[in-house]
Amino acid sequence: EVQLVESGGGLVQPGGSLRLSCVASGLSFDSLAIGWFRQAPGKEREGIACIGFGEGDEFYAGSVKGRFTMSSDDARKTVYLQMNNLKPEDTAVYYCAADLDDTNIDIMEPRFFAHWGQGTQVTVSS
């Protein structure tokens, strides 16, 4: 059974940092695609960062590029999203997603990811 579990969300002041974790079980990291998405109230779910373990490619949305960084610990089956210089507009529920096909990670659309975590709330506010 595939399971993705996110953690690390919380309340942080503008300019602060958080690190989200996504533990993936039931999946091999070979050729795996892992994506981070977020959904703010009243808005569509958007892709913000994706990594393809087949070629090692990484993609970031323009809104987070230079502030957010993905990393992974293959032994722990964990993918991290380091978020720095957080802004109020980063407030959303953040989701980790996975798919066995990493050929569309540059598109960063939810429809290309079959497995989803439950989400973790990130709130950026003073």
Tab-separated table of C-alpha atoms in Angstrom:
chain	number	residue	atom	x	y	z
A	1	GLU	CA	0.000	0.000	0.000
A	2	VAL	CA	1.293	3.420	-0.977
A	3	GLN	CA	1.272	5.975	1.789
A	4	LEU	CA	2.549	9.535	1.929
A	5	VAL	CA	2.690	11.353	5.244
A	6	GLU	CA	3.537	15.045	5.474
A	7	SER	CA	4.668	16.867	8.580
A	8	GLY	CA	6.362	20.089	9.572
A	9	GLY	CA	3.669	22.648	8.954
A	10	GLY	CA	2.778	25.360	11.416
A	11	LEU	CA	2.540	29.053	12.101
A	12	VAL	CA	5.511	31.229	11.212
A	13	GLN	CA	6.136	34.945	10.925
A	14	PRO	CA	6.882	36.562	7.571
A	15	GLY	CA	10.534	36.055	6.711
A	16	GLY	CA	10.704	32.873	8.729
A	17	SER	CA	11.445	29.312	7.676
A	18	LEU	CA	9.860	25.891	7.860
A	19	ARG	CA	10.908	22.462	6.660
A	20	LEU	CA	8.222	20.088	5.490
A	21	SER	CA	8.813	16.339	5.377
A	22	CYS	CA	7.119	13.697	3.276
A	23	VAL	CA	7.666	10.066	4.180
A	24	ALA	CA	6.808	7.722	1.315
A	25	SER	CA	6.113	4.046	1.932
A	26	GLY	CA	5.165	1.347	-0.533
A	27	LEU	CA	7.104	2.999	-3.357
A	28	SER	CA	10.542	2.580	-4.844
A	29	PHE	CA	12.441	5.807	-5.395
A	30	ASP	CA	13.700	4.535	-8.777
A	31	SER	CA	12.043	6.686	-11.488
A	32	LEU	CA	9.702	8.090	-8.876
A	33	ALA	CA	8.262	11.574	-9.183
A	34	ILE	CA	7.602	13.506	-5.988
A	35	GLY	CA	5.800	16.793	-6.051
A	36	TRP	CA	4.885	19.437	-3.519
A	37	PHE	CA	1.601	21.213	-4.076
A	38	ARG	CA	-0.328	23.781	-2.102
A	39	GLN	CA	-3.889	24.952	-1.958
A	40	ALA	CA	-5.024	28.197	-0.427
A	41	PRO	CA	-8.687	28.801	0.483
A	42	GLY	CA	-10.734	29.504	-2.627
A	43	LYS	CA	-7.869	28.732	-4.974
A	44	GLU	CA	-6.898	25.779	-7.127
A	45	ARG	CA	-4.194	23.378	-6.059
A	46	GLU	CA	-0.901	24.488	-7.561
A	47	GLY	CA	2.393	22.700	-8.072
A	48	ILE	CA	5.349	24.439	-6.480
A	49	ALA	CA	8.219	21.939	-6.604
A	50	CYS	CA	8.793	18.580	-8.232
A	51	ILE	CA	11.666	16.136	-8.416
A	52	GLY	CA	12.159	13.137	-10.682
A	53	PHE	CA	14.390	10.495	-9.187
A	54	GLY	CA	15.030	8.852	-12.567
A	55	GLU	CA	17.136	11.728	-13.956
A	56	GLY	CA	17.432	13.799	-10.801
A	57	ASP	CA	15.638	16.774	-12.362
A	58	GLU	CA	14.055	19.410	-10.161
A	59	PHE	CA	11.534	22.076	-11.053
A	60	TYR	CA	10.204	24.990	-9.052
A	61	ALA	CA	7.344	27.383	-9.615
A	62	GLY	CA	8.383	30.970	-10.148
A	63	SER	CA	6.607	32.049	-6.977
A	64	VAL	CA	8.924	29.946	-4.785
A	65	LYS	CA	12.119	29.676	-6.821
A	66	GLY	CA	15.101	30.853	-4.814
A	67	ARG	CA	13.195	30.530	-1.540
A	68	PHE	CA	12.137	26.845	-1.466
A	69	THR	CA	14.458	23.872	-1.918
A	70	MET	CA	13.746	20.167	-2.187
A	71	SER	CA	16.040	17.469	-0.847
A	72	SER	CA	15.727	13.790	-0.156
A	73	ASP	CA	16.972	11.022	2.074
A	74	ASP	CA	16.520	7.859	0.049
A	75	ALA	CA	17.356	5.578	2.960
A	76	ARG	CA	14.590	7.156	5.021
A	77	LYS	CA	12.233	7.335	2.002
A	78	THR	CA	11.773	10.991	2.861
A	79	VAL	CA	11.571	14.108	0.738
A	80	TYR	CA	11.951	17.523	2.321
A	81	LEU	CA	10.818	20.991	1.313
A	82	GLN	CA	12.888	23.711	2.937
A	83	MET	CA	10.945	26.963	2.844
A	84	ASN	CA	12.807	30.186	3.561
A	85	ASN	CA	11.764	33.843	3.541
A	86	LEU	CA	8.142	32.849	3.883
A	87	LYS	CA	5.478	35.342	2.879
A	88	PRO	CA	1.812	35.657	3.867
A	89	GLU	CA	0.859	34.543	0.353
A	90	ASP	CA	2.566	31.212	1.050
A	91	THR	CA	-0.227	30.391	3.505
A	92	ALA	CA	-1.929	27.203	2.314
A	93	VAL	CA	-2.335	23.505	2.917
A	94	TYR	CA	0.758	21.816	1.522
A	95	TYR	CA	0.526	18.373	-0.034
A	96	CYS	CA	3.094	15.817	-1.016
A	97	ALA	CA	2.284	13.714	-4.077
A	98	ALA	CA	3.957	10.824	-5.887
A	99	ASP	CA	3.756	8.979	-9.151
A	100	LEU	CA	5.717	6.145	-10.713
A	101	ASP	CA	6.091	8.136	-13.960
A	102	ASP	CA	8.455	11.105	-13.761
A	103	THR	CA	8.165	12.234	-17.376
A	104	ASN	CA	5.744	15.099	-16.698
A	105	ILE	CA	7.215	16.625	-13.566
A	106	ASP	CA	8.097	19.846	-15.394
A	107	ILE	CA	4.379	20.485	-15.870
A	108	MET	CA	3.662	20.214	-12.119
A	109	GLU	CA	-0.046	19.522	-12.473
A	110	PRO	CA	-1.994	17.442	-9.932
A	111	ARG	CA	-3.424	15.188	-12.667
A	112	PHE	CA	0.012	13.614	-13.205
A	113	PHE	CA	0.282	12.378	-9.619
A	114	ALA	CA	-1.614	9.290	-8.480
A	115	HIS	CA	-0.784	9.238	-4.769
A	116	TRP	CA	-1.376	12.003	-2.242
A	117	GLY	CA	-0.719	12.736	1.382
A	118	GLN	CA	-3.234	14.241	3.759
A	119	GLY	CA	-1.684	17.707	3.735
A	120	THR	CA	-0.145	19.951	6.365
A	121	GLN	CA	-1.174	23.541	7.114
A	122	VAL	CA	1.340	26.347	6.722
A	123	THR	CA	0.311	29.759	7.992
A	124	VAL	CA	2.512	32.799	7.545
A	125	SER	CA	1.316	35.664	9.687
A	126	SER	CA	2.579	38.240	12.127
